[in-house]
Short mmCIF file of C-alpha atoms in Angstrom, two decimals:
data_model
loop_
_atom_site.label_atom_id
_atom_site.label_comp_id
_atom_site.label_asym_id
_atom_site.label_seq_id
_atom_site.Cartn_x
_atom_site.Cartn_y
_atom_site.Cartn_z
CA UNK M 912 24.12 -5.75 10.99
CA UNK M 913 24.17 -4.59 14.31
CA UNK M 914 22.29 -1.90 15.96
CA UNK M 915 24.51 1.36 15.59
CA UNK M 916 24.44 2.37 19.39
CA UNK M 917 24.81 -1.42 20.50
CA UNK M 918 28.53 -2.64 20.98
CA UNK M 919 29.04 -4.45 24.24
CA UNK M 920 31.39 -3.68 26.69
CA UNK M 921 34.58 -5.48 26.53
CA UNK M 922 34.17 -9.00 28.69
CA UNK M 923 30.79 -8.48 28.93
CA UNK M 924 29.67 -11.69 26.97
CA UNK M 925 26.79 -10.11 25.79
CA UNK M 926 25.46 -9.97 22.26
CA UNK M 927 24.94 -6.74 19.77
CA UNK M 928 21.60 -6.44 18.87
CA UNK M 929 20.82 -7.87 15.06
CA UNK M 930 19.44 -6.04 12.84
CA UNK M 931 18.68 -5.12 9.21
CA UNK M 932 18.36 -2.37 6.88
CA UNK M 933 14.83 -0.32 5.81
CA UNK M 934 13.57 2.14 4.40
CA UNK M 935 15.20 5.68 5.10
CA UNK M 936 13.42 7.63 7.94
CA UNK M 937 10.52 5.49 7.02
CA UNK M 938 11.67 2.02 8.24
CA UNK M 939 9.16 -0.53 8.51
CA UNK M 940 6.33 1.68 9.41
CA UNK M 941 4.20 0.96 6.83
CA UNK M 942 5.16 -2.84 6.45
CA UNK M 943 3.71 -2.56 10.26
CA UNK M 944 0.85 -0.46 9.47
CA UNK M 945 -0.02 -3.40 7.21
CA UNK M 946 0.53 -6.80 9.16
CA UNK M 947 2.80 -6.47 12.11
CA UNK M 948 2.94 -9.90 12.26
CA UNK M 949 4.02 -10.69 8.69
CA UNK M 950 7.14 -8.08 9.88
CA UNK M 951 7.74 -9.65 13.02
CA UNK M 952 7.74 -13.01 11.89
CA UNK M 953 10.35 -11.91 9.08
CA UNK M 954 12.31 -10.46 12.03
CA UNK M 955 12.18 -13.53 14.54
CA UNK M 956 13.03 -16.22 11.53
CA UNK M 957 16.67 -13.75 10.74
CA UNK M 958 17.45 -12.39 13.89
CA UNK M 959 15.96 -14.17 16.52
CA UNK M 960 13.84 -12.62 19.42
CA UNK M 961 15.76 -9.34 19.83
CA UNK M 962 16.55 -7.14 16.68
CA UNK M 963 16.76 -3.85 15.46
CA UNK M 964 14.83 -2.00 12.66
CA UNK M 965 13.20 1.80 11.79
CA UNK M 966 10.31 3.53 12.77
CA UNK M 967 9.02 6.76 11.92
CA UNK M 968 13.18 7.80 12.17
CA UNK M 969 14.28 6.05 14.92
CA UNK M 970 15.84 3.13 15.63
CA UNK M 971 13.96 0.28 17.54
CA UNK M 972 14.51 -2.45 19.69
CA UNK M 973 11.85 -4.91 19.10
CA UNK M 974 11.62 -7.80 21.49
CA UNK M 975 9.43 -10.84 20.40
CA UNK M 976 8.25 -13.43 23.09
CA UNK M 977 6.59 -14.25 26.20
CA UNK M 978 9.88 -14.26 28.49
CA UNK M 979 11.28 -11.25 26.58
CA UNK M 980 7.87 -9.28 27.53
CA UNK M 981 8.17 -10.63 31.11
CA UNK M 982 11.03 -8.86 31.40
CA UNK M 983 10.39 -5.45 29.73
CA UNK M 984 6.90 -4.90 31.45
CA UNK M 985 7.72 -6.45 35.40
CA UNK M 986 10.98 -4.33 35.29
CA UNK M 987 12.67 -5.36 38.13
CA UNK M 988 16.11 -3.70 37.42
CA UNK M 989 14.18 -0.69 36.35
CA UNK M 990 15.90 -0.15 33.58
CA UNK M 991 12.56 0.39 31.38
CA UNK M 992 10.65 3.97 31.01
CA UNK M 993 7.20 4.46 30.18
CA UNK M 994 7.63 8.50 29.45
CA UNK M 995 9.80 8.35 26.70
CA UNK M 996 9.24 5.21 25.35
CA UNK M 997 5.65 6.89 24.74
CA UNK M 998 6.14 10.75 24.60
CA UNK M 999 7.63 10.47 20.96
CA UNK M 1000 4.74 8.59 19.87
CA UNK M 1001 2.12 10.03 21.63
CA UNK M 1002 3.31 12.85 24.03
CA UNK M 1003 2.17 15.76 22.65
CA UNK M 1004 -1.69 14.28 22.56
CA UNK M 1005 -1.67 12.41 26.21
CA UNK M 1006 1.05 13.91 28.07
CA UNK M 1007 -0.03 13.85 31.97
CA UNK M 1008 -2.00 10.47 31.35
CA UNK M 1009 -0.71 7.96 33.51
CA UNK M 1010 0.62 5.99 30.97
CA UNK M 1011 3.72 8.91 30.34
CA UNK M 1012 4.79 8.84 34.22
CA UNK M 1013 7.00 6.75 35.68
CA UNK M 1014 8.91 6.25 39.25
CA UNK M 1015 7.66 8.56 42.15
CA UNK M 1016 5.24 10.50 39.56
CA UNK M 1017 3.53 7.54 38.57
CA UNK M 1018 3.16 5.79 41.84
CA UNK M 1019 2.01 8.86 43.05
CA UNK M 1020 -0.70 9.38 40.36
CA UNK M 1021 -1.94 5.59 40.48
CA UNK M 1022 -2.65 5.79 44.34
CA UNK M 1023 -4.93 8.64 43.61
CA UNK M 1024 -6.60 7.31 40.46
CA UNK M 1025 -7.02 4.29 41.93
CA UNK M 1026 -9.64 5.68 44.25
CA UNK M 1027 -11.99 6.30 41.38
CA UNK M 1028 -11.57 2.63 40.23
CA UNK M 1029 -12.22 0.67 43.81
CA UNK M 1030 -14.94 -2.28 43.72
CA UNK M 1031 -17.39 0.94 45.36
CA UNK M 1032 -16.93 3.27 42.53
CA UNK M 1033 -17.15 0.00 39.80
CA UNK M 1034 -20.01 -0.75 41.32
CA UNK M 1035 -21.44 2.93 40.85
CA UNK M 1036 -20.49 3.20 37.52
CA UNK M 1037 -21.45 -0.70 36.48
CA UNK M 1038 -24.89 1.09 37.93
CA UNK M 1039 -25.01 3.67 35.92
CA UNK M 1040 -24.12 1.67 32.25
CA UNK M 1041 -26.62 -1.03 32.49
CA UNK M 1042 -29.94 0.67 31.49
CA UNK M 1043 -27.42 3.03 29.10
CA UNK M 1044 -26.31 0.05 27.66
CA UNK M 1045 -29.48 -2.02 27.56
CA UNK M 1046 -31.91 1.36 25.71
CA UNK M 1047 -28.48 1.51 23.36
CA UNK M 1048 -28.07 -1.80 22.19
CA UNK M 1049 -31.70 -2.46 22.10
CA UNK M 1050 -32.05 0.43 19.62
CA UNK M 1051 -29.16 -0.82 17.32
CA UNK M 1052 -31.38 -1.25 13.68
CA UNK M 1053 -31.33 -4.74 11.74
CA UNK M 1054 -29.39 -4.64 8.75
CA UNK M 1055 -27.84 -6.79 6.16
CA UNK M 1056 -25.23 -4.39 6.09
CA UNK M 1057 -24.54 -3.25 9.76
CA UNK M 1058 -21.74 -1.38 10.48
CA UNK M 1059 -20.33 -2.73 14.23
CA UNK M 1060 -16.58 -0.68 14.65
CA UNK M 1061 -18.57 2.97 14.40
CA UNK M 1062 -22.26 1.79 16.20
CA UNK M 1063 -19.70 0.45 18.70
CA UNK M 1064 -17.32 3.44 18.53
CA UNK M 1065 -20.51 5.93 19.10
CA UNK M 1066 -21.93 3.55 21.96
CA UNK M 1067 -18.47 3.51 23.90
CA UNK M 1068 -17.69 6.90 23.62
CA UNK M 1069 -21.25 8.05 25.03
CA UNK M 1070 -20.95 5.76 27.79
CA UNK M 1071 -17.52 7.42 28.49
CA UNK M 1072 -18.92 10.70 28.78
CA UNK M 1073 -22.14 9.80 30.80
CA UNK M 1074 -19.93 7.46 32.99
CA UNK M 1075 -16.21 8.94 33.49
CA UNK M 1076 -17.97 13.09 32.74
CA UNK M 1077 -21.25 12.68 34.68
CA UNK M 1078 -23.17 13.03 31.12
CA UNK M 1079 -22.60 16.14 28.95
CA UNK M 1080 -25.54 19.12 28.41
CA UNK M 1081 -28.53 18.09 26.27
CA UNK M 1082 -27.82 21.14 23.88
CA UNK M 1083 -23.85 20.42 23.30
CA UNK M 1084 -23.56 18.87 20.26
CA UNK M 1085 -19.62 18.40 20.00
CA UNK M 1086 -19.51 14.52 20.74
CA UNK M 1087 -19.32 13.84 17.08
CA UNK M 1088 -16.15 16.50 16.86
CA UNK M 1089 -15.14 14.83 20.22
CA UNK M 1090 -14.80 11.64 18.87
CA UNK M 1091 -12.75 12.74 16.04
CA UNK M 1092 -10.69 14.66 17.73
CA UNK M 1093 -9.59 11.33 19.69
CA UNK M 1094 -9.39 9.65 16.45
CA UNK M 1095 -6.68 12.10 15.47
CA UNK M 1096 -5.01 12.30 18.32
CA UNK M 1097 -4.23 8.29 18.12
CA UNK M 1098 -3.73 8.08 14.35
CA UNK M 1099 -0.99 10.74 15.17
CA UNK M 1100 1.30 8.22 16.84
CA UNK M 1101 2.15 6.35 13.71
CA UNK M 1102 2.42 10.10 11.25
CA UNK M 1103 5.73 9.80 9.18
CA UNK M 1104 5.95 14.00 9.11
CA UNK M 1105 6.11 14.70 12.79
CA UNK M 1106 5.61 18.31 12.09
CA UNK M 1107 2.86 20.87 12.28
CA UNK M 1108 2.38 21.29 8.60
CA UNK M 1109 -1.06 21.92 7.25
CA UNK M 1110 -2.98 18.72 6.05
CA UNK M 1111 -0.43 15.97 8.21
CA UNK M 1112 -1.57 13.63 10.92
CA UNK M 1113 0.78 15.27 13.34
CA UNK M 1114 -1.03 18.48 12.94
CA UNK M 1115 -4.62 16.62 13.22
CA UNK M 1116 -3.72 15.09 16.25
CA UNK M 1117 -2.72 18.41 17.58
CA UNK M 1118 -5.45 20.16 16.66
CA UNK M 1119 -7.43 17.26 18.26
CA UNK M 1120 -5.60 17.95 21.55
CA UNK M 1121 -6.31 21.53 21.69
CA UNK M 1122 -10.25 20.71 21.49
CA UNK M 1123 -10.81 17.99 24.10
CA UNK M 1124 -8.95 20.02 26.46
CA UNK M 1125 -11.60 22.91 25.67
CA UNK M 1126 -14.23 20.39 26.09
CA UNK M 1127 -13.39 19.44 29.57
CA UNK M 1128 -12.39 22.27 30.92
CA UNK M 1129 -16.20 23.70 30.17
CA UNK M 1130 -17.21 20.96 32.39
CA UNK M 1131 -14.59 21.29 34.90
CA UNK M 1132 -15.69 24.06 37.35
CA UNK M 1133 -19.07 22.31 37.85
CA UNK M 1134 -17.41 19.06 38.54
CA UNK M 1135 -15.30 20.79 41.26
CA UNK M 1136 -18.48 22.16 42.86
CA UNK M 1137 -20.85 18.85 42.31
CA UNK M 1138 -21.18 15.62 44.33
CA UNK M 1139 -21.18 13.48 41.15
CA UNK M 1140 -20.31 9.76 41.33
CA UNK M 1141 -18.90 10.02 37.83
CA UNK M 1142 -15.25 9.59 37.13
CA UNK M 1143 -14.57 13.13 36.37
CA UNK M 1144 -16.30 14.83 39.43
CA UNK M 1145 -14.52 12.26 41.65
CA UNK M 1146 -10.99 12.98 40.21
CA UNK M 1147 -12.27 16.73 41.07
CA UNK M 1148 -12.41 16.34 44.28
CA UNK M 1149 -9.43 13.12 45.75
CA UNK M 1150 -7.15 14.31 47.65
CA UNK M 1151 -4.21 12.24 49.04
CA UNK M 1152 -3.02 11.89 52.40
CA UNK M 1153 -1.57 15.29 52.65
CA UNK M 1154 -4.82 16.90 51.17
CA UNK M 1155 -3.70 17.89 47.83
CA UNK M 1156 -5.66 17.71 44.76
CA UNK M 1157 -5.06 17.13 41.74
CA UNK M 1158 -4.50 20.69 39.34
CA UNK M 1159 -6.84 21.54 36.85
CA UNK M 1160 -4.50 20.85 34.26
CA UNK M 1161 -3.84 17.32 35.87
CA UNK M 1162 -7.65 16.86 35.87
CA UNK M 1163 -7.41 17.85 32.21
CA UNK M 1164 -4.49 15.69 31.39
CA UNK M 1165 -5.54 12.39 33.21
CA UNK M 1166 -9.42 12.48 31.70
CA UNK M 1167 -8.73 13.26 27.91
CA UNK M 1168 -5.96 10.22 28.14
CA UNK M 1169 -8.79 7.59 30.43
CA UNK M 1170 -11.52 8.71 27.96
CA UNK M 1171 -9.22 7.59 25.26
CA UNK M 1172 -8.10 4.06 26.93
CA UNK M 1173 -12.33 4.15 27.95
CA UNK M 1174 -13.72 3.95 24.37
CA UNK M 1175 -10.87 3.00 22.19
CA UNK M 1176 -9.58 -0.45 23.44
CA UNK M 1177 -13.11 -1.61 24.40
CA UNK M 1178 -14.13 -1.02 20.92
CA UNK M 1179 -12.15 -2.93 18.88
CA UNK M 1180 -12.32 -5.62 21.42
CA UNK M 1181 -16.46 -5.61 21.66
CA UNK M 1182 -16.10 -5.40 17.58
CA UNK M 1183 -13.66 -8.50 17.47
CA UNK M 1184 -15.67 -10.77 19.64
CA UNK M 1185 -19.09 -9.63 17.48
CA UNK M 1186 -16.95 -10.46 14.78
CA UNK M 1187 -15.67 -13.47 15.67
CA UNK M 1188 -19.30 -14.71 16.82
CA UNK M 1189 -20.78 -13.69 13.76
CA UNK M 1190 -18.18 -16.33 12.35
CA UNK M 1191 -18.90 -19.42 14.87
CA UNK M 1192 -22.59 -19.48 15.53
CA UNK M 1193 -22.25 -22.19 17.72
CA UNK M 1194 -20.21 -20.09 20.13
CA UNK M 1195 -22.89 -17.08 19.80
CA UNK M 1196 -25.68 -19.63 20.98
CA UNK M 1197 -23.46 -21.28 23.89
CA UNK M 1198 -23.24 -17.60 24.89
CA UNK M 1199 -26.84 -16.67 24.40
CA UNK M 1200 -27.98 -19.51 26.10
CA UNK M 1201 -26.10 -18.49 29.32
CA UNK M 1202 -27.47 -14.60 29.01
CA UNK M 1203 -30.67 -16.04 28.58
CA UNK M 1204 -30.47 -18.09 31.68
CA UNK M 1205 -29.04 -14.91 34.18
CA UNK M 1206 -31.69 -12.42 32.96
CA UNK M 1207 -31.15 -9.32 32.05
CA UNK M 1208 -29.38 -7.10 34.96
CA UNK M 1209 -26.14 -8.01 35.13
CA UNK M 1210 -25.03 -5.25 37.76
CA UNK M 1211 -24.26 -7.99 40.12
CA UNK M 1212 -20.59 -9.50 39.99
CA UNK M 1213 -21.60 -12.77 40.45
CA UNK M 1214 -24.23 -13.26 38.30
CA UNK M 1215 -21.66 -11.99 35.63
CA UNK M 1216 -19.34 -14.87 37.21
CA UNK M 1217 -21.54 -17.23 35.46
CA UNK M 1218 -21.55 -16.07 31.84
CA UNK M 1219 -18.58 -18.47 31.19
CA UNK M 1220 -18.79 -19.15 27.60
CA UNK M 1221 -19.17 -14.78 27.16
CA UNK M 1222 -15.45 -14.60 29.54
CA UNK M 1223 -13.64 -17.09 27.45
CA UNK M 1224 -15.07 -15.57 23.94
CA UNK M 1225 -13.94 -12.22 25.42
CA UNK M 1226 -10.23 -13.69 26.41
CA UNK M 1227 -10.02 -15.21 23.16
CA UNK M 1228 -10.86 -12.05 21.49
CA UNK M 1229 -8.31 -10.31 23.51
CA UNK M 1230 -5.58 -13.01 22.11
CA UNK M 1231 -6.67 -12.87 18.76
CA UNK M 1232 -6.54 -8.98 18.72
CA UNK M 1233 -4.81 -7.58 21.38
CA UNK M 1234 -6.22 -3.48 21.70
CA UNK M 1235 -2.35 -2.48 22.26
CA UNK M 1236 -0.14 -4.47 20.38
CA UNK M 1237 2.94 -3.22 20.94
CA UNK M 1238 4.28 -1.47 24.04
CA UNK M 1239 7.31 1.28 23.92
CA UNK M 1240 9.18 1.52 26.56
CA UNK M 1241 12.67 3.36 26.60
CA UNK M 1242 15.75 2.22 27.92
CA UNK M 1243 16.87 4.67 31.17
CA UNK M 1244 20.99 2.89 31.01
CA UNK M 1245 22.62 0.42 29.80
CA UNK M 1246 20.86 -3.02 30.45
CA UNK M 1247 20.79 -6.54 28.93
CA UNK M 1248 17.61 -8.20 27.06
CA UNK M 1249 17.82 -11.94 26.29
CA UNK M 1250 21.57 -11.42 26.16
CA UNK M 1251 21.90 -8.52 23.76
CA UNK M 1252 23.03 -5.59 25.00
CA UNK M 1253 20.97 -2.50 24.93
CA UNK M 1254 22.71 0.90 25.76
CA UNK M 1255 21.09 3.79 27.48
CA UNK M 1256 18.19 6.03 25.53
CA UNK M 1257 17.28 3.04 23.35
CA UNK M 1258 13.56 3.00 22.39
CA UNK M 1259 11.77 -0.76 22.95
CA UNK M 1260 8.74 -2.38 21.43
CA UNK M 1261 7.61 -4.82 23.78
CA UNK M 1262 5.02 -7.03 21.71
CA UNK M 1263 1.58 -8.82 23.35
CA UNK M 1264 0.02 -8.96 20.27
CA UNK M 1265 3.08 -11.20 18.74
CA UNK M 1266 2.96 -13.09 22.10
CA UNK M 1267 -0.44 -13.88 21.40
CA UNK M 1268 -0.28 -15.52 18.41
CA UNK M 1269 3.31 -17.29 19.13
CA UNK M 1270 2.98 -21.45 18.66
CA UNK M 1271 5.00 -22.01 21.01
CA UNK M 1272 2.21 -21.21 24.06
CA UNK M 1273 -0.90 -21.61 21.54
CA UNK M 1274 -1.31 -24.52 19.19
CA UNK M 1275 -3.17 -23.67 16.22
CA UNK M 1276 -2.72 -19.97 17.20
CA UNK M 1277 -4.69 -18.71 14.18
CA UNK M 1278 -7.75 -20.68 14.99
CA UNK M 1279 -9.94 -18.90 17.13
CA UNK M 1280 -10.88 -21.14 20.05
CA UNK M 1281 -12.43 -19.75 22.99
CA UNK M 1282 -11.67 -23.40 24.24
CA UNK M 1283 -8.50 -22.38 25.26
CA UNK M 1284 -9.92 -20.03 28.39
CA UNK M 1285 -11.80 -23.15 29.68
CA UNK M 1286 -9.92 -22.84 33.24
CA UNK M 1287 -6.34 -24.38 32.63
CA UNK M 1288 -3.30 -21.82 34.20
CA UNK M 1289 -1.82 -19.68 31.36
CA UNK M 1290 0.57 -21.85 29.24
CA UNK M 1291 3.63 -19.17 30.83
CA UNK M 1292 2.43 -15.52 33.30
CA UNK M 1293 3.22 -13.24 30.05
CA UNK M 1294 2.16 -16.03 27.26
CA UNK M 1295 -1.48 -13.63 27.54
CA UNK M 1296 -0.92 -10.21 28.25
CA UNK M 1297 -3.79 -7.78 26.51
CA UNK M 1298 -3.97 -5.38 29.91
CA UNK M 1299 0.00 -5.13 30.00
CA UNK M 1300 2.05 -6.03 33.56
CA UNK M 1301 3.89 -4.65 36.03
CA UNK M 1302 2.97 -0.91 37.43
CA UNK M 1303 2.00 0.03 34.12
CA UNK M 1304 -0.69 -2.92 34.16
CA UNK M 1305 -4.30 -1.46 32.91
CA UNK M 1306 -5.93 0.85 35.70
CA UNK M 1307 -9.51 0.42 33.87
CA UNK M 1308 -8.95 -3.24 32.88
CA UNK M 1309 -11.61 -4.38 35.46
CA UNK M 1310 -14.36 -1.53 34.20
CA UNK M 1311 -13.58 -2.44 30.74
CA UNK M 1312 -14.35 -6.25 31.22
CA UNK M 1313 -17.44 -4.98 32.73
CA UNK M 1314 -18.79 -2.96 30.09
CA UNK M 1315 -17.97 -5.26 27.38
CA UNK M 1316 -19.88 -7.72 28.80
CA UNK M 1317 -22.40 -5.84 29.16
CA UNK M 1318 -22.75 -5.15 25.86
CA UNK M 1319 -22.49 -8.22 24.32
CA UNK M 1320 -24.69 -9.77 26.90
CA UNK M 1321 -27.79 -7.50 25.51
CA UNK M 1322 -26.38 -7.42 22.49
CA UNK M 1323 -27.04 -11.43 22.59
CA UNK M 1324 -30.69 -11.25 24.07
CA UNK M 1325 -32.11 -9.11 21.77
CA UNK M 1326 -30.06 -9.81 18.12
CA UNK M 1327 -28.41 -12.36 16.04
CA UNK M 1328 -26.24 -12.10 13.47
CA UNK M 1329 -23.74 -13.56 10.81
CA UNK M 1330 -20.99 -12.02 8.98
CA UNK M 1331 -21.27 -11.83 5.19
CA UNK M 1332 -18.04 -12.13 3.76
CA UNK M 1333 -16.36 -15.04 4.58
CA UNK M 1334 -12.51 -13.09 4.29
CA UNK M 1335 -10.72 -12.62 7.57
CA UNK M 1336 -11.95 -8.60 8.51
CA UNK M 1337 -8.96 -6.01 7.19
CA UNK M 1338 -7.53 -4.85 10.41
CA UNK M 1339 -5.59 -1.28 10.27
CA UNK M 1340 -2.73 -1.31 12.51
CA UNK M 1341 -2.07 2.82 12.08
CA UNK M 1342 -2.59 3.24 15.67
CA UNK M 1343 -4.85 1.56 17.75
CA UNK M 1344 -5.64 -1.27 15.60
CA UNK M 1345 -9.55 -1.36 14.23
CA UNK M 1346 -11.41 -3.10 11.20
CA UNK M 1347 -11.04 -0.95 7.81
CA UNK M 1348 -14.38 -1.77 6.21
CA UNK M 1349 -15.98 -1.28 9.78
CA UNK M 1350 -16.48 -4.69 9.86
CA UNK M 1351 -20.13 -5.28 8.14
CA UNK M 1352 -22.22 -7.88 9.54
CA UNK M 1353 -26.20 -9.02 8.48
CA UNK M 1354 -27.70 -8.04 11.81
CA UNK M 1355 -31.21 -9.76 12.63
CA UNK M 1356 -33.77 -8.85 15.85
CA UNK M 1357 -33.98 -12.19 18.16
CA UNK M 1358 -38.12 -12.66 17.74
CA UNK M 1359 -37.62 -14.70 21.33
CA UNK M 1360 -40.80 -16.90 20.54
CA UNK M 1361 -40.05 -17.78 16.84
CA UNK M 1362 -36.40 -17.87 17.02
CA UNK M 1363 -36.83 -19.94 20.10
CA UNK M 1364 -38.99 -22.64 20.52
CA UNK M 1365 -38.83 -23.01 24.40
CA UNK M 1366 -37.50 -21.36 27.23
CA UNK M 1367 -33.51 -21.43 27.61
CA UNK M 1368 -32.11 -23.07 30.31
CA UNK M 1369 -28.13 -22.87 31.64
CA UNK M 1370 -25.62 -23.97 29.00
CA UNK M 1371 -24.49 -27.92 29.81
#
C-alpha cells in the first residue's frame, strides 16, 4: 500500500513509498514503545529501507540504514526540517531549544551557543565536575540491590545545575520536582491523547514546562548581574557581533532544553556501559586497570586520551543503545529518499539506533564488543551515529563524553560490581529510552589492598 500523499510525478521514475496498515490513530506506537527494532525489522524485511506506517496520528516516513541516514541528517538539498519534524513531538516542552530551529535561526543560535562550549569553557566546566563527581560517586552505598538509572539520573541532573546554573541555593529544595518535571516533559513526546485533559501525559509534560521555566527564571536576574563561569551566567551575558543578547525568554528556552540533552542522554548512556560492565568483568578490569594507572584527576585532556579501553566501552555503549534513537525531521518540498518519492510536509524518522545494530556494518551486532572501537575507520561515515550529523550534530557531545568518563572512571577506582539477573535489562523506549527495573546491579566497595594484591600498572 502506498503512502496516501506519495504518488510520483509523471516521468519521474521514482517509487511511492510502501507501506502497511496499523492501528487507527494509534499506529505502531506502542509496538515501538516496546522494541523498535522488532518493528523496524518487520518493516525493512516487507518494504525495504523506506516505508510508511502510524504514529501517534500521523503518517511516517521511516528510513532504515546507514546511507538513508546520511542523507536525511547532512541535508545537502535542504529539503529536511528540524522544527517540525520535532515541534509535534516535543514543541510545546522545548520550543526555542536549538534542536526546533533551522536555516538562518539556527545558524544564528549555534554561533552564539557555541561560545559557551569552546575547549576554554570545557575546560572550566570539566574543572568544576571533577571533585563533584569524585565526593558523588564515592558516596554511592554498596548494595546487592543498587539501583544505577535513578543514582545516575540524581548525579547527572545535580551536575547540570551546579555546572550549566552555577549551583542552585542551599535552601531550594525543588530539584526532586525539577527532575520530574523533565521526566514529563520527555515522556510527553510519545502521549497518544495530545490534549490537555486532566491525568494525560500531554498535560504532565505541560505542566512540567510551566515549572522549569519558573525555576530558571528565579535564577535568571542574578545570572545577568554575576561573572559566573557556569553555562547559564555565560548564555546571560554573549553577545554576537552586533552586540545583541540573547532575550530572557531565549535564555529560558535554550537552558530548560540543554539541561534536558545535559542529564538525560548521559544517563542512560553512563547506565548502559555500568550495565554492560557489570556483564563482562573482564572489560570492567581492562578499564580499571587503565584508571588505576592515570590517577585520579582526570581534568587534563590527555591523560583522558589514554583511558582507551573506558572510550571504546563508552562507543560501544553508544551503539548498543543509542540515547536518541530515532530522529524526526520534516520534509520542507517535494524531495526523493532512496528513490521513493516523498512530497512536501511529510514527517521522517531518521533511525541511528537501527543503524547501529544493522549486520550489514556490524557482524554479530547483538554481541557487545567494545573490540570493535579498537582504532579501525567506521565500517561507512553514518554506519555510527549516536551524536547525530550535519548542523544539527550534538552541541554538548564533547562535554558529555567528558562527564561520562568521569564518572565511570571513579566509579571504577572506588567500586565493583556484577549484575544479578542474567536477562538482557528491559529497556522503555516511551521517550528517551531508559532501563524499566532501573537496572539493579550487586554493587561492592573496591578494598584497594584486598581486592588487589599489587599495585596496577598500564593495561598491555
Amino acid at each position: 500500500m502506498a503512502h496516501p500523499l506519495a504518488t510520483p510525478p509523471a516521468g519521474s521514475g521514482l517509487f511511492p513509498v510502501p507501506g502497511g496498515r496499523s492501528v487507527p490513530w494509534i499506529g505502531t506506537t506502542l509496538r515501538y514503545i516496546r522494541d523498535p527494532l522488532a518493528l523496524w525489522r518487520e518493516q525493512y524485511e516487507a518494504y525495504g529501507p523506506v516505508s510508511w506506517t502510524v504514529m501517534a496520528g500521523r503518517p511516517v516516513v521511516t528510513v532504515l540504514g546507514a546511507e538513508g541516514c546520511e542523507q536525511i541528517l547532512t541535508n545537502h538539498d535542504k529539503a529536511f526540517g528540524n522544527k517540525d519534524g520535532w515541534r509535534p513531538l516535543i514543541g510545546p516542552f522545548f520550543d526555542g531549544g536549538l534542536m526546533l530551529m533551522d536555516g538562518g535561526e539556527h545558524r544564528k543560535n549555534r554561533r552564539l551557543l557555541q561560545q559557551a562550549f569552546t575547549k576554554e569553557r570545557l575546560a572550566d566546566y570539566t574543572a568544576t565536575m571533577h571533585p563533584l563527581i569524585e565526593r558523588a560517586v564515592r558516596e554511592w552505598q554498596p548494595d546487592s540491590d543498587f539501583r544505577v538509572y535513578p543514582a545516575t539520573k540524581n548525579l547527572t541532573l545535580g551536575l547540570a545545575t551546579e555546572v550549566f546554573m552555577g549551583g542552585v541555593d542551599p535552601d531550594d529544595d525543588r530539584l526532586d520536582r525539577v527532575n520530574a518535571a523533565f521526566v514529563d516533559c520527555v515522556q510527553a513526546a510519545t502521549a497518544i491523547v495530545r490534549l490537555n485533559v486532566p491525568g494525560g501525559r500531554w498535560r504532565r509534560g505541560l505542566r512540567g514546562r510551566r515549572y522549569l521555566e519558573s525555576f530558571l527564571r528565579d535564577y535568571l536576574p542574578r545570572r545577568r548581574v554575576g561573572s559566573g563561569t557556569d553555562l547559564f551566567s555565560v548564555l546571560a551575558r554573549l553577545e554576537d557581533e552586533n552586540g545583541e543578547r540573547f532575550s530572557d525568554d531565549a535564555i529560558v528556552d535554550h537552558m530548560i532544553f540543554l539541561l534536558m540533552a545535559a542529564h538525560d542522554t548521559s544517563t542512560i548512556t553512563v547506565s548502559t556501559m555500568i550495565d554492560q560492565l557489570g556483564r563482562h568483568p573482564e572489560w570492567q578490569e581492562r578499564c580499571r586497570e587503565q584508571s588505576f594507572a592515570v590517577g585520579e584527576d582526570v581534568t587534563d585532556p590527555e591523560v583522558r586520551l589514554q583511558l582507551t579501553d573506558l572510550s571504546a566501552v563508552m562507543k560501544e555503549s553508544l551503539r548498543i543503545l543509542a540515547p536518541l534513537p530515532t530522529m524526526a525531521r520534516w520534509t520542507l518540498r517535494d524531495t526523493e529518499i532512496q528513490g521513493h518519492f516523498v512530497p512536501a510536509d511529510t514527517m521522517i524518522a531518521a533511525t541511528p539506533h537501527w543503524t547501529h545494530h544493522d549486520a550489514t556494518w556490524w557482524p554479530d551486532p547483538e554481541t557487545w564488543d567494545p573490540s570493535r572501537f579498537d582504532g579501525r575507520p567506521l565500517p561507512h561515515k553514518y554506519a555510527w551515529q549516536p551524536f547525530g550529523g550535519g548542523v544539527h550534530t550534538c552541541l554538548g557531545q564533547f562535554f558529555s563524553v567528558v562527564e561520562i568518563t568521569m564518572v565511570l572512571h571513579h566509579l571504577l577506582r572506588n567500586f565493583t560490581w556484577t549484575v544479578p539477573n542474567p536477562a538482557a535489562t528491559p529497556i522503555d523506549f516511551t521517550s528517551l529510552p531508559y532501563p524499566r527495573d532501573g537496572q539493579p546491579i550487586e554493587l561492592r566497595r573496591l578494598e584497594r589492598f584486598s581486592d588487589r594484591a599489587a599495585p596496577v600498572g598500564p593495561s598491555a
